[in-house]
Structures are given as structure tokens and as C-alpha cells.
Amino acid sequence: MTFKPLMLACLLISVVIGPVQTLAQTAYTGDKIDGAAVIDKLAVADLPAGQVTKLYFRVTDTSIGQGWYVPVIVVKGAKPGPRLLITAGIHGDELNGISVLQHLAQSIDPKTLSGTLVAVPGLNTPGLLHSTRGFTADEIGTNGDNLNRAMPGNAEGGPASRYAGRLWHQLFIGNADFAIDLHTQSRGGAYPAYVFAQTGAARQIADLLRPDVIGMDAGVEGTVENMLNPAGIPAVTYELGGPETFNEAMIARALRGVRNVMIGKGMLAGQPDLSDPTPFVGNVVTDIDSPRGGWTTVKVKLKEDVKKGDVVATVSNPFGETIATVTAPSDGHVLSIATDPRTEPGDMVVRMIAWSDQGVCAQTGCPDTAPIVKSQ
């Protein structure tokens, strides 16, 4: 069989451009907020190289028919390279990561960058407005589901699940080769610089971040980190101190670590800054709870090593009389402490981490058979 020249040319064109037509494209709504274009879907492949692009992603509707929007900053390098997704503020009272991303995006020169930085400084817009951990999207800012237990979402689910699904499918997937999700401890507590690592690839990211503590952890169902890892996108969760503040020292610590990761991945030139202390690595976490309600005085500090039987906290009644003395059930490294002295029976007052050769996870990652904690 012979082809006429025109038919052959059409066939060749279809072969050449066919795959291009199937590539995802950034979907613009036509709206702008404070000069930034609003999008319904992000595809960094079609954004201009060597530039910074600032966008708003319209996630879902509010209860009054308007929109929930999240800011997106894409720093696309002039040279090709990997795509790093960094998110913050999925819990609305955890703020240090937002400042990290603002500073990071302003400090990266796209003309010398290899690859693409996708920064989302504020995932949970209603939670940020109400300073709540949950997705408090209702009219009075209550009844908030945990967005970081809702990934990858469900288009037919409730408000939080639909919101999570939009973030996952329209913003995350297709725009990341590896990822860092920035957090802090919740209200009433504090962490040091602490990274959760689930896999061997995640451990490599954790080592470059150079936190105070690395927890080798099988994870929790529905978190950004633990849903990205099985999707083939190495990811970690990075805890940065306490909530509802911009802690400059912790922000600077995180910036050093993120730049280390970008250097290690070939996105930035230079050598990693390993001046921060070698991290403590653990794989067993123990919460020490108060047996009584009352006023708690924590007797240990973050990153302190404690022995079994050491006093870690005391609890007093309204008259200042000690009604409970809380001791360490085993040796460990202080991972988190309560910062609010008001304590109910059963509240955690100290969290410890330790290494055990019998632990589920190894130094190089957790086995595929390691049980993941199911979302409540």
C-alpha cells in the first residue's frame, strides 16, 4: 500500500505531536487575586523557565459560594533538574514552615537554579484563619477534620476529603519528584527540629536536612508524607518547634537544611552546610502521660537524655501541693514536652524517642510490611 504525500505528512505530524497533546497543562480560571493568576490545576512543565511564578490555587467552594484559595510559588530554574515540592500550614496553628517557604522562595535565583521549586506556604486556609489544627471550614470555625489524615482525598467525600483530593490531584501529583511537608508541634507542646523518615530515600533527605532528631517511622495513613512515599515520591515530615509563632532560629535551621537538600539533589551549587549537630536517630517513641489533672511542671528539656525512673514532671493541685510525680518508664531522648501547664488526666507531658534493634524500622528505612497507623 502506498501513501499519498499529504496523508504521509499528516501521519508524521500526528506521530510527532500526539504525545505533546496528552501532557497536563496548567488550567487558569481567568481570575486574579492581588495580581496573581488563579489556577484550577498546576502543571509546572508549562510554566516559564528562569522565572518565579506566583499563583493562587482555587481549592473548593466555601459555604457561601465563594472560594478557598492557597498561595503557590513556583521557582522554575533556567536549567533542567528535579522538582521539589515543599508544603506548610496543613495544620492551621503550625506556622514556622510558612516563613521558611517565604524566605526560601525569595532567596532562590531561578537563573542559577537547576530544576523547579514548588512552594505552598499555607495549605489549610480555613485552619489558618481560625488558628486551628483541623479543617475548620464551617461557619463558626469548628468541627475540623485533620487534613493530614485525609490524603489522597475523595472527590465524593466530605468537605475536608474533597479539599484534600483537590490538593493531591490538582497540585501535588505531576509536580514533584520529592517532597518536604513542614510542621510544628500542636498547641500546648513543642518539638526540636525533628524529621519523620519512612523509607531509605526519605532517610537520605532527612540526613541532608540535619535536624536534631530523625525518627524512623512507618507512618500514619492519610498524611502527605506517608501517601507520597508509596506513590513513588520520596517525602518527609519536618517538625519545627512550637505552634503559633515565627521562631527565627528554627526558621534559619530549616532553611539551612532545605538548601542542603537542594544542593544534594543538584538543584543548587555548593556544598551542604553540616555545621548543625549530628541528629539523634530513633525508632521507638514513648508518650509519658499524666496520671492526674492539675498544674504540670515539666522537669526535663528537649533533647535531654533521661534514664528509667528519672522524674520528668510533677503535677500540683490548685493549692500548689504535688499530687503526682511522673517518671520515665525507660531510657530515652526527650522528643517533645508540654508547654501548657494545664493538664487533664491522661494528657501527654513528655514524649521520648529511643533506638531499639528490635524496632520495626531500620536505620535505612521501614520494611514494606511495617504496619502503618490507621487514621481515626
Tab-separated table of C-alpha atoms in Angstrom:
chain	number	residue	atom	x	y	z
A	1	MET	CA	0.000	0.000	0.000
A	2	THR	CA	1.274	3.473	-0.850
A	3	PHE	CA	0.553	6.760	0.935
A	4	LYS	CA	-0.119	9.989	-0.806
A	5	PRO	CA	2.318	12.759	0.286
A	6	LEU	CA	-0.374	14.698	2.162
A	7	MET	CA	-1.558	11.603	4.046
A	8	LEU	CA	2.037	10.727	4.940
A	9	ALA	CA	2.708	14.253	6.193
A	10	CYS	CA	-0.416	14.176	8.363
A	11	LEU	CA	0.602	10.818	9.793
A	12	LEU	CA	4.087	12.084	10.615
A	13	ILE	CA	2.679	15.201	12.273
A	14	SER	CA	0.276	13.132	14.372
A	15	VAL	CA	3.129	10.859	15.461
A	16	VAL	CA	5.297	13.839	16.437
A	17	ILE	CA	2.752	15.977	18.243
A	18	GLY	CA	0.455	13.254	19.588
A	19	PRO	CA	2.226	12.782	22.925
A	20	VAL	CA	2.527	16.549	23.441
A	21	GLN	CA	-1.232	16.893	23.299
A	22	THR	CA	-1.620	14.451	26.201
A	23	LEU	CA	0.594	16.433	28.609
A	24	ALA	CA	-1.160	18.066	31.543
A	25	GLN	CA	-1.422	21.821	31.367
A	26	THR	CA	-1.858	24.497	33.985
A	27	ALA	CA	-5.547	25.437	33.994
A	28	TYR	CA	-6.195	29.132	34.572
A	29	THR	CA	-9.622	30.316	35.721
A	30	GLY	CA	-9.171	33.795	34.234
A	31	ASP	CA	-9.374	35.419	37.680
A	32	LYS	CA	-6.654	37.258	39.591
A	33	ILE	CA	-6.139	37.936	43.301
A	34	ASP	CA	-3.791	40.806	44.186
A	35	GLY	CA	-2.302	40.489	40.718
A	36	ALA	CA	-1.645	36.739	40.942
A	37	ALA	CA	-3.386	34.463	38.459
A	38	VAL	CA	-5.855	31.922	39.837
A	39	ILE	CA	-5.489	28.322	38.693
A	40	ASP	CA	-7.651	25.203	38.827
A	41	LYS	CA	-4.708	22.861	38.149
A	42	LEU	CA	-0.924	23.226	38.256
A	43	ALA	CA	1.461	21.755	35.689
A	44	VAL	CA	4.928	23.208	36.234
A	45	ALA	CA	6.122	21.812	32.896
A	46	ASP	CA	4.387	24.611	31.010
A	47	LEU	CA	5.474	27.498	33.252
A	48	PRO	CA	8.308	29.764	32.037
A	49	ALA	CA	11.843	28.685	32.932
A	50	GLY	CA	14.217	31.079	34.664
A	51	GLN	CA	11.345	32.865	36.421
A	52	VAL	CA	9.309	32.982	39.616
A	53	THR	CA	5.570	32.468	39.113
A	54	LYS	CA	3.139	33.393	41.908
A	55	LEU	CA	-0.324	31.857	41.753
A	56	TYR	CA	-3.442	31.168	43.775
A	57	PHE	CA	-4.974	27.706	43.541
A	58	ARG	CA	-8.750	27.649	43.988
A	59	VAL	CA	-9.283	24.509	46.015
A	60	THR	CA	-13.019	24.215	46.733
A	61	ASP	CA	-16.090	26.304	47.494
A	62	THR	CA	-16.834	27.920	50.822
A	63	SER	CA	-20.248	27.595	52.441
A	64	ILE	CA	-21.230	30.973	50.955
A	65	GLY	CA	-20.366	30.044	47.382
A	66	GLN	CA	-17.000	31.760	47.158
A	67	GLY	CA	-13.636	30.019	47.094
A	68	TRP	CA	-10.926	28.661	49.360
A	69	TYR	CA	-7.570	29.667	47.855
A	70	VAL	CA	-3.997	28.637	48.672
A	71	PRO	CA	-0.862	30.512	47.528
A	72	VAL	CA	1.605	28.737	45.267
A	73	ILE	CA	5.121	29.917	44.426
A	74	VAL	CA	6.908	28.183	41.556
A	75	VAL	CA	10.601	28.951	41.139
A	76	LYS	CA	11.469	27.302	37.842
A	77	GLY	CA	15.160	27.143	37.074
A	78	ALA	CA	16.751	28.129	33.813
A	79	LYS	CA	18.353	24.678	33.765
A	80	PRO	CA	16.548	21.310	33.901
A	81	GLY	CA	16.516	19.291	37.107
A	82	PRO	CA	14.276	17.673	39.704
A	83	ARG	CA	11.041	19.088	41.095
A	84	LEU	CA	10.963	19.746	44.843
A	85	LEU	CA	7.548	20.202	46.467
A	86	ILE	CA	7.546	21.852	49.899
A	87	THR	CA	4.297	22.429	51.770
A	88	ALA	CA	3.426	24.143	55.042
A	89	GLY	CA	0.391	25.019	57.113
A	90	ILE	CA	-1.698	21.887	56.623
A	91	HIS	CA	-2.432	22.406	60.323
A	92	GLY	CA	-3.578	25.978	60.812
A	93	ASP	CA	-1.746	26.633	64.085
A	94	GLU	CA	1.645	25.432	62.762
A	95	LEU	CA	3.299	28.470	61.245
A	96	ASN	CA	7.110	28.280	61.156
A	97	GLY	CA	7.085	26.458	57.821
A	98	ILE	CA	5.214	29.303	56.161
A	99	SER	CA	8.039	31.713	56.955
A	100	VAL	CA	10.576	29.120	55.786
A	101	LEU	CA	8.935	28.959	52.373
A	102	GLN	CA	8.554	32.723	52.071
A	103	HIS	CA	12.264	33.234	52.786
A	104	LEU	CA	13.331	30.317	50.610
A	105	ALA	CA	11.392	31.438	47.533
A	106	GLN	CA	12.754	34.970	47.851
A	107	SER	CA	16.348	33.756	48.186
A	108	ILE	CA	16.500	31.369	45.205
A	109	ASP	CA	17.678	32.812	41.895
A	110	PRO	CA	15.837	30.984	39.111
A	111	LYS	CA	18.587	31.874	36.652
A	112	THR	CA	21.060	29.673	38.559
A	113	LEU	CA	18.583	27.011	39.706
A	114	SER	CA	18.524	23.546	38.166
A	115	GLY	CA	15.005	22.158	38.389
A	116	THR	CA	11.872	23.526	39.993
A	117	LEU	CA	10.854	24.510	43.497
A	118	VAL	CA	7.106	24.314	44.167
A	119	ALA	CA	6.339	26.042	47.475
A	120	VAL	CA	2.869	26.084	49.031
A	121	PRO	CA	3.030	28.344	52.112
A	122	GLY	CA	-0.364	27.613	53.620
A	123	LEU	CA	-2.385	24.534	52.657
A	124	ASN	CA	-5.218	24.782	55.189
A	125	THR	CA	-6.766	28.197	54.571
A	126	PRO	CA	-9.722	27.889	56.985
A	127	GLY	CA	-7.492	26.417	59.681
A	128	LEU	CA	-5.045	29.292	59.294
A	129	LEU	CA	-7.868	31.812	59.571
A	130	HIS	CA	-9.110	30.208	62.798
A	131	SER	CA	-5.667	29.141	64.115
A	132	THR	CA	-6.938	25.586	64.378
A	133	ARG	CA	-5.232	22.288	63.660
A	134	GLY	CA	-8.205	20.967	61.705
A	135	PHE	CA	-10.008	21.937	58.514
A	136	THR	CA	-12.460	24.277	60.237
A	137	ALA	CA	-14.371	25.359	57.157
A	138	ASP	CA	-17.835	25.618	58.696
A	139	GLU	CA	-19.499	28.904	59.573
A	140	ILE	CA	-18.209	29.094	63.170
A	141	GLY	CA	-14.788	27.531	62.740
A	142	THR	CA	-15.414	24.232	64.492
A	143	ASN	CA	-15.675	20.502	63.760
A	144	GLY	CA	-12.472	20.414	61.739
A	145	ASP	CA	-11.209	17.154	60.274
A	146	ASN	CA	-7.440	16.603	60.120
A	147	LEU	CA	-6.339	17.322	56.533
A	148	ASN	CA	-3.113	15.470	57.229
A	149	ARG	CA	-5.083	12.275	57.699
A	150	ALA	CA	-7.243	12.783	54.607
A	151	MET	CA	-4.792	12.309	51.735
A	152	PRO	CA	-5.204	11.484	48.897
A	153	GLY	CA	-8.773	12.638	49.411
A	154	ASN	CA	-12.059	11.632	47.856
A	155	ALA	CA	-13.992	13.637	45.278
A	156	GLU	CA	-17.235	12.153	46.632
A	157	GLY	CA	-16.371	12.600	50.321
A	158	GLY	CA	-16.991	15.300	52.880
A	159	PRO	CA	-15.596	18.852	52.758
A	160	ALA	CA	-12.127	18.003	54.131
A	161	SER	CA	-11.771	14.922	51.932
A	162	ARG	CA	-12.745	16.837	48.803
A	163	TYR	CA	-10.350	19.663	49.697
A	164	ALA	CA	-7.534	17.144	50.282
A	165	GLY	CA	-8.307	15.427	46.994
A	166	ARG	CA	-8.042	18.671	45.091
A	167	LEU	CA	-4.678	19.458	46.681
A	168	TRP	CA	-3.439	15.964	45.900
A	169	HIS	CA	-4.579	15.585	42.301
A	170	GLN	CA	-4.519	19.184	41.052
A	171	LEU	CA	-1.454	20.499	42.880
A	172	PHE	CA	0.851	17.742	44.176
A	173	ILE	CA	0.799	14.864	41.708
A	174	GLY	CA	2.694	15.569	38.492
A	175	ASN	CA	4.684	18.418	40.056
A	176	ALA	CA	7.042	16.639	42.467
A	177	ASP	CA	9.966	14.242	42.341
A	178	PHE	CA	10.495	14.519	46.108
A	179	ALA	CA	8.802	16.461	48.894
A	180	ILE	CA	9.086	18.011	52.352
A	181	ASP	CA	5.999	18.750	54.460
A	182	LEU	CA	6.732	21.371	57.152
A	183	HIS	CA	5.006	21.252	60.553
A	184	THR	CA	5.422	22.186	64.209
A	185	GLN	CA	4.148	20.511	67.353
A	186	SER	CA	0.482	21.195	68.105
A	187	ARG	CA	-0.838	23.819	70.505
A	188	GLY	CA	0.355	23.165	74.056
A	189	GLY	CA	3.562	21.376	73.064
A	190	ALA	CA	6.982	21.800	71.464
A	191	TYR	CA	9.373	19.743	69.363
A	192	PRO	CA	13.035	20.253	68.490
A	193	ALA	CA	13.905	20.144	64.785
A	194	TYR	CA	12.513	16.669	64.098
A	195	VAL	CA	12.123	14.704	60.855
A	196	PHE	CA	9.956	11.646	60.263
A	197	ALA	CA	11.510	9.287	57.685
A	198	GLN	CA	9.729	6.204	56.356
A	199	THR	CA	11.917	4.902	53.523
A	200	GLY	CA	15.568	4.737	52.556
A	201	ALA	CA	15.119	7.596	50.083
A	202	ALA	CA	13.357	9.632	52.765
A	203	ARG	CA	16.235	8.949	55.175
A	204	GLN	CA	18.634	10.477	52.652
A	205	ILE	CA	16.532	13.655	52.625
A	206	ALA	CA	16.400	13.622	56.423
A	207	ASP	CA	20.190	13.379	56.713
A	208	LEU	CA	20.612	16.425	54.470
A	209	LEU	CA	18.036	18.403	56.479
A	210	ARG	CA	20.295	17.842	59.517
A	211	PRO	CA	17.616	18.136	62.226
A	212	ASP	CA	18.082	17.471	65.930
A	213	VAL	CA	16.227	14.162	65.705
A	214	ILE	CA	15.332	11.722	62.938
A	215	GLY	CA	12.519	9.310	63.674
A	216	MET	CA	12.483	6.175	61.539
A	217	ASP	CA	8.746	5.703	61.441
A	218	ALA	CA	6.341	3.578	59.398
A	219	GLY	CA	3.891	6.448	59.376
A	220	VAL	CA	0.235	7.289	59.627
A	221	GLU	CA	-2.413	6.676	56.990
A	222	GLY	CA	-3.552	9.788	55.169
A	223	THR	CA	-0.554	12.045	55.778
A	224	VAL	CA	1.117	13.922	52.947
A	225	GLU	CA	4.431	12.183	53.650
A	226	ASN	CA	3.115	8.653	54.026
A	227	MET	CA	0.876	8.819	50.968
A	228	LEU	CA	3.559	10.349	48.709
A	229	ASN	CA	6.168	7.707	49.566
A	230	PRO	CA	4.169	4.736	48.219
A	231	ALA	CA	3.257	6.874	45.212
A	232	GLY	CA	6.955	6.900	44.292
A	233	ILE	CA	7.688	10.412	45.570
A	234	PRO	CA	10.199	10.301	48.455
A	235	ALA	CA	8.905	12.563	51.214
A	236	VAL	CA	9.493	13.539	54.839
A	237	THR	CA	7.633	15.431	57.527
A	238	TYR	CA	9.754	18.106	59.224
A	239	GLU	CA	8.619	19.369	62.650
A	240	LEU	CA	9.951	22.827	63.553
A	241	GLY	CA	9.431	23.675	67.219
A	242	GLY	CA	6.170	25.000	68.635
A	243	PRO	CA	2.934	26.434	67.191
A	244	GLU	CA	1.555	29.908	66.584
A	245	THR	CA	4.854	31.737	66.228
A	246	PHE	CA	7.656	32.594	63.825
A	247	ASN	CA	10.753	31.302	65.619
A	248	GLU	CA	13.685	32.869	63.787
A	249	ALA	CA	16.262	30.345	64.985
A	250	MET	CA	14.105	27.400	63.932
A	251	ILE	CA	13.306	29.026	60.586
A	252	ALA	CA	17.014	29.599	59.897
A	253	ARG	CA	17.738	25.977	60.867
A	254	ALA	CA	15.145	24.718	58.400
A	255	LEU	CA	16.420	26.975	55.622
A	256	ARG	CA	19.928	25.563	56.032
A	257	GLY	CA	18.546	22.065	55.815
A	258	VAL	CA	16.358	22.659	52.776
A	259	ARG	CA	19.260	24.278	50.931
A	260	ASN	CA	21.352	21.221	51.827
A	261	VAL	CA	18.711	19.023	50.206
A	262	MET	CA	18.652	21.183	47.085
A	263	ILE	CA	22.458	21.050	46.885
A	264	GLY	CA	22.430	17.292	47.411
A	265	LYS	CA	19.868	16.861	44.634
A	266	GLY	CA	21.881	19.009	42.212
A	267	MET	CA	19.439	21.926	42.209
A	268	LEU	CA	21.862	24.421	43.773
A	269	ALA	CA	25.631	24.737	43.510
A	270	GLY	CA	27.892	24.473	46.530
A	271	GLN	CA	28.500	22.147	49.459
A	272	PRO	CA	25.957	21.184	52.152
A	273	ASP	CA	26.240	23.040	55.477
A	274	LEU	CA	26.678	20.284	58.058
A	275	SER	CA	27.542	22.614	60.950
A	276	ASP	CA	24.474	21.613	62.977
A	277	PRO	CA	24.968	18.695	65.404
A	278	THR	CA	24.647	15.108	64.210
A	279	PRO	CA	20.982	14.070	64.617
A	280	PHE	CA	19.804	11.587	67.226
A	281	VAL	CA	18.148	8.694	65.379
A	282	GLY	CA	15.368	6.696	66.997
A	283	ASN	CA	12.701	4.193	66.030
A	284	VAL	CA	10.662	3.778	69.247
A	285	VAL	CA	8.519	6.620	70.595
A	286	THR	CA	7.008	6.608	74.087
A	287	ASP	CA	4.421	9.059	75.390
A	288	ILE	CA	4.540	9.711	79.130
A	289	ASP	CA	1.074	10.710	80.313
A	290	SER	CA	-0.054	12.436	83.476
A	291	PRO	CA	-1.990	10.216	85.924
A	292	ARG	CA	-3.805	13.236	87.360
A	293	GLY	CA	-5.301	16.507	86.226
A	294	GLY	CA	-3.785	19.729	87.500
A	295	TRP	CA	-0.884	22.122	87.029
A	296	THR	CA	2.144	20.432	85.449
A	297	THR	CA	5.785	21.453	85.783
A	298	VAL	CA	7.978	19.696	83.244
A	299	LYS	CA	11.393	18.867	84.741
A	300	VAL	CA	13.295	17.953	81.569
A	301	LYS	CA	14.340	19.820	78.440
A	302	LEU	CA	14.044	18.996	74.771
A	303	LYS	CA	16.890	16.773	73.506
A	304	GLU	CA	17.860	15.774	77.059
A	305	ASP	CA	18.800	12.143	77.678
A	306	VAL	CA	16.898	10.574	80.593
A	307	LYS	CA	17.175	7.293	82.438
A	308	LYS	CA	14.423	4.967	83.584
A	309	GLY	CA	12.987	6.301	86.845
A	310	ASP	CA	14.087	9.919	86.336
A	311	VAL	CA	11.461	12.492	87.302
A	312	VAL	CA	10.217	14.172	84.128
A	313	ALA	CA	7.278	16.190	85.530
A	314	THR	CA	5.223	16.940	88.625
A	315	VAL	CA	1.526	17.756	88.870
A	316	SER	CA	0.076	20.090	91.508
A	317	ASN	CA	-3.431	20.831	92.736
A	318	PRO	CA	-4.861	24.379	92.897
A	319	PHE	CA	-3.063	24.940	96.229
A	320	GLY	CA	0.350	24.111	94.760
A	321	GLU	CA	0.610	20.776	96.514
A	322	THR	CA	2.196	17.962	94.478
A	323	ILE	CA	-0.372	15.288	93.712
A	324	ALA	CA	1.612	13.279	91.154
A	325	THR	CA	5.226	12.694	90.248
A	326	VAL	CA	5.768	11.474	86.680
A	327	THR	CA	8.834	9.349	85.935
A	328	ALA	CA	10.433	7.950	82.794
A	329	PRO	CA	9.375	4.330	82.146
A	330	SER	CA	12.600	3.651	80.230
A	331	ASP	CA	15.771	5.294	78.980
A	332	GLY	CA	15.272	7.770	76.161
A	333	HIS	CA	15.861	11.114	74.483
A	334	VAL	CA	13.330	13.901	75.154
A	335	LEU	CA	11.464	14.476	71.895
A	336	SER	CA	8.545	16.675	72.957
A	337	ILE	CA	7.309	18.453	76.066
A	338	ALA	CA	4.052	20.024	77.161
A	339	THR	CA	4.281	23.810	77.204
A	340	ASP	CA	0.822	24.439	78.667
A	341	PRO	CA	0.805	23.625	82.407
A	342	ARG	CA	-2.947	22.934	82.425
A	343	THR	CA	-3.171	19.162	82.280
A	344	GLU	CA	-6.023	16.692	82.153
A	345	PRO	CA	-5.687	13.096	83.338
A	346	GLY	CA	-4.054	11.106	80.541
A	347	ASP	CA	-2.529	14.115	78.756
A	348	MET	CA	0.964	13.658	77.393
A	349	VAL	CA	3.509	15.679	79.361
A	350	VAL	CA	6.729	14.294	77.822
A	351	ARG	CA	7.417	12.255	74.690
A	352	MET	CA	10.627	10.251	74.399
A	353	ILE	CA	12.383	8.585	71.484
A	354	ALA	CA	14.950	5.796	71.625
A	355	TRP	CA	16.701	3.339	69.342
A	356	SER	CA	15.959	-0.361	69.534
A	357	ASP	CA	17.478	-3.027	67.323
A	358	GLN	CA	14.163	-4.841	67.788
A	359	GLY	CA	12.208	-1.848	66.482
A	360	VAL	CA	10.067	-2.129	63.366
A	361	CYS	CA	12.177	0.261	61.293
A	362	ALA	CA	15.885	0.033	60.493
A	363	GLN	CA	18.359	2.868	60.030
A	364	THR	CA	17.865	2.570	56.284
A	365	GLY	CA	14.081	2.643	56.316
A	366	CYS	CA	10.989	0.712	57.270
A	367	PRO	CA	10.056	-2.579	55.592
A	368	ASP	CA	7.048	-2.634	53.287
A	369	THR	CA	5.395	-4.930	55.796
A	370	ALA	CA	5.707	-2.376	58.632
A	371	PRO	CA	2.207	-1.563	59.918
A	372	ILE	CA	1.076	1.978	59.195
A	373	VAL	CA	-1.089	3.617	61.854
A	374	LYS	CA	-4.686	3.826	60.654
A	375	SER	CA	-6.402	7.205	60.676
A	376	GLN	CA	-9.080	7.651	63.300
